[in-house]
Amino acid sequence: MGGFRQFILRGNVVELAVAVVIGAAFGAVVQALVKDIVTPIIAAFGGAPDFSGIYFTINGSKFLIGDFINAVVAFLLIALVVYYFVVLPVNRLMAPQKGETPPPAPATRECPECLSKIPLAARRCAFCTAEVAAIA
């Protein structure tokens, strides 16, 4: 029982649960915004009072194309809001921490005679004893 309690109270699980609840609430708000405000404005230019009223029928089956359009618009608005109000600010905050460091300078070089790895400051190869030019 202690292991389960430790699992449930871990930071990641609690943060994920909060994120899911907030995300669901945010999704409902955006869905209402799209259905009650955005689609009537767009539909006003198209002549229909609301997208949800748009449908077609084939062999008695009703296809609610307007509800699908509402869902697509809601998805695009959610994606837009998440990108501009979450992703971009986080990327701006993380940019200084993502600064790439240059690769470290090599500590060895190849001997021109035997192609073994030798220290940069070496004047003689430890493997074949050939003299090598010193690097400044």
Coordinates of C-alpha atoms in Angstrom, one line a residue:
M1 CA 0.0 0.0 0.0
G2 CA 2.9 2.4 0.7
G3 CA 4.2 1.9 -2.8
F4 CA 0.9 2.8 -4.3
R5 CA 0.6 5.9 -2.2
Q6 CA 4.2 6.9 -3.2
F7 CA 3.3 6.4 -6.9
I8 CA 0.1 8.5 -6.6
L9 CA 1.8 11.3 -4.8
R10 CA 4.7 11.5 -7.1
G11 CA 5.0 14.9 -8.8
N12 CA 4.7 13.6 -12.3
V13 CA 1.4 11.9 -11.7
V14 CA -0.2 14.8 -9.9
E15 CA 1.0 17.3 -12.5
L16 CA -0.3 15.0 -15.3
A17 CA -3.7 14.8 -13.6
V18 CA -3.9 18.6 -13.2
A19 CA -2.9 19.0 -16.8
V20 CA -5.6 16.6 -18.0
V21 CA -8.3 18.4 -16.0
I22 CA -7.2 21.9 -17.0
G23 CA -6.9 20.7 -20.6
A24 CA -10.4 19.3 -20.6
A25 CA -11.8 22.5 -19.1
F26 CA -9.9 24.6 -21.7
G27 CA -11.1 22.4 -24.5
A28 CA -14.7 22.9 -23.3
V29 CA -14.2 26.7 -23.2
V30 CA -12.7 26.7 -26.7
Q31 CA -15.4 24.4 -28.0
A32 CA -18.1 26.9 -26.7
L33 CA -16.2 29.8 -28.2
V34 CA -16.1 28.1 -31.6
K35 CA -19.7 26.9 -31.5
D36 CA -21.3 30.1 -30.1
I37 CA -19.1 32.9 -31.5
V38 CA -16.7 32.0 -34.2
T39 CA -18.8 29.7 -36.4
P40 CA -21.8 32.1 -36.4
I41 CA -19.5 34.9 -37.5
I42 CA -18.0 32.7 -40.3
A43 CA -21.4 31.3 -41.2
A44 CA -22.9 34.8 -41.5
F45 CA -20.6 35.4 -44.5
G46 CA -21.8 32.1 -46.0
G47 CA -25.5 32.8 -45.4
A48 CA -26.1 29.9 -43.0
P49 CA -26.9 30.8 -39.3
D50 CA -24.6 28.2 -37.9
F51 CA -22.3 25.4 -39.2
S52 CA -24.0 22.8 -37.0
G53 CA -27.1 23.1 -39.1
I54 CA -25.2 22.1 -42.3
Y55 CA -25.8 18.4 -43.2
F56 CA -26.6 16.2 -46.1
T57 CA -28.6 13.0 -46.3
I58 CA -27.9 9.8 -48.2
N59 CA -30.4 6.9 -48.1
G60 CA -31.9 8.2 -44.9
S61 CA -28.5 8.6 -43.2
K62 CA -27.8 12.1 -41.9
F63 CA -24.2 13.4 -42.2
L64 CA -23.6 16.3 -39.9
I65 CA -20.8 18.0 -41.8
G66 CA -21.4 21.3 -39.8
D67 CA -20.5 19.6 -36.5
F68 CA -17.3 18.3 -38.1
I69 CA -16.4 21.8 -39.3
N70 CA -17.0 23.1 -35.7
A71 CA -14.7 20.4 -34.4
V72 CA -12.0 21.2 -36.9
V73 CA -12.2 24.9 -36.2
A74 CA -12.1 24.2 -32.4
F75 CA -9.0 22.0 -32.9
L76 CA -7.2 24.6 -34.9
L77 CA -8.0 27.3 -32.3
I78 CA -6.8 25.1 -29.5
A79 CA -3.6 24.3 -31.4
L80 CA -3.1 28.0 -32.2
V81 CA -3.6 29.1 -28.6
V82 CA -1.3 26.3 -27.3
Y83 CA 1.4 27.2 -29.8
Y84 CA 1.3 31.0 -29.2
F85 CA 0.7 31.0 -25.4
V86 CA 2.6 27.8 -24.3
V87 CA 5.1 26.6 -26.9
L88 CA 6.6 30.0 -28.0
P89 CA 7.0 31.4 -24.4
V90 CA 8.6 28.2 -23.2
N91 CA 11.0 28.1 -26.2
R92 CA 12.0 31.7 -25.5
L93 CA 12.6 30.9 -21.8
M94 CA 14.6 27.8 -22.6
A95 CA 16.7 29.3 -25.4
P96 CA 19.6 30.5 -23.2
Q97 CA 19.8 27.0 -21.6
K98 CA 19.9 25.3 -25.0
G99 CA 23.0 27.3 -26.0
E100 CA 25.2 24.7 -27.7
T101 CA 28.7 24.5 -26.3
P102 CA 31.5 24.0 -28.9
P103 CA 32.9 20.5 -29.0
P104 CA 36.1 20.1 -26.9
A105 CA 39.4 20.5 -28.7
P106 CA 40.9 17.1 -29.6
A107 CA 43.6 16.0 -27.1
T108 CA 45.3 13.6 -29.5
R109 CA 46.5 13.5 -33.1
E110 CA 47.7 10.8 -35.4
C111 CA 51.4 9.9 -35.8
P112 CA 52.3 10.4 -39.5
E113 CA 54.3 7.2 -39.6
C114 CA 52.2 4.6 -37.8
L115 CA 48.8 6.4 -37.5
S116 CA 48.6 5.7 -33.8
K117 CA 46.9 8.3 -31.5
I118 CA 49.5 10.4 -29.7
P119 CA 49.1 13.5 -27.4
L120 CA 49.1 16.8 -29.2
A121 CA 52.2 18.1 -27.4
A122 CA 54.3 14.9 -28.2
R123 CA 57.5 15.3 -30.2
R124 CA 58.1 11.6 -30.5
C125 CA 55.6 8.7 -31.1
A126 CA 55.3 6.3 -28.2
F127 CA 54.5 3.4 -30.5
C128 CA 57.0 3.7 -33.4
T129 CA 59.4 6.3 -31.8
A130 CA 59.3 8.4 -34.9
E131 CA 59.9 12.1 -34.4
V132 CA 56.9 14.3 -35.1
A133 CA 56.6 18.0 -35.4
A134 CA 55.4 19.8 -32.3
I135 CA 52.1 21.6 -32.5
A136 CA 52.1 25.1 -31.0

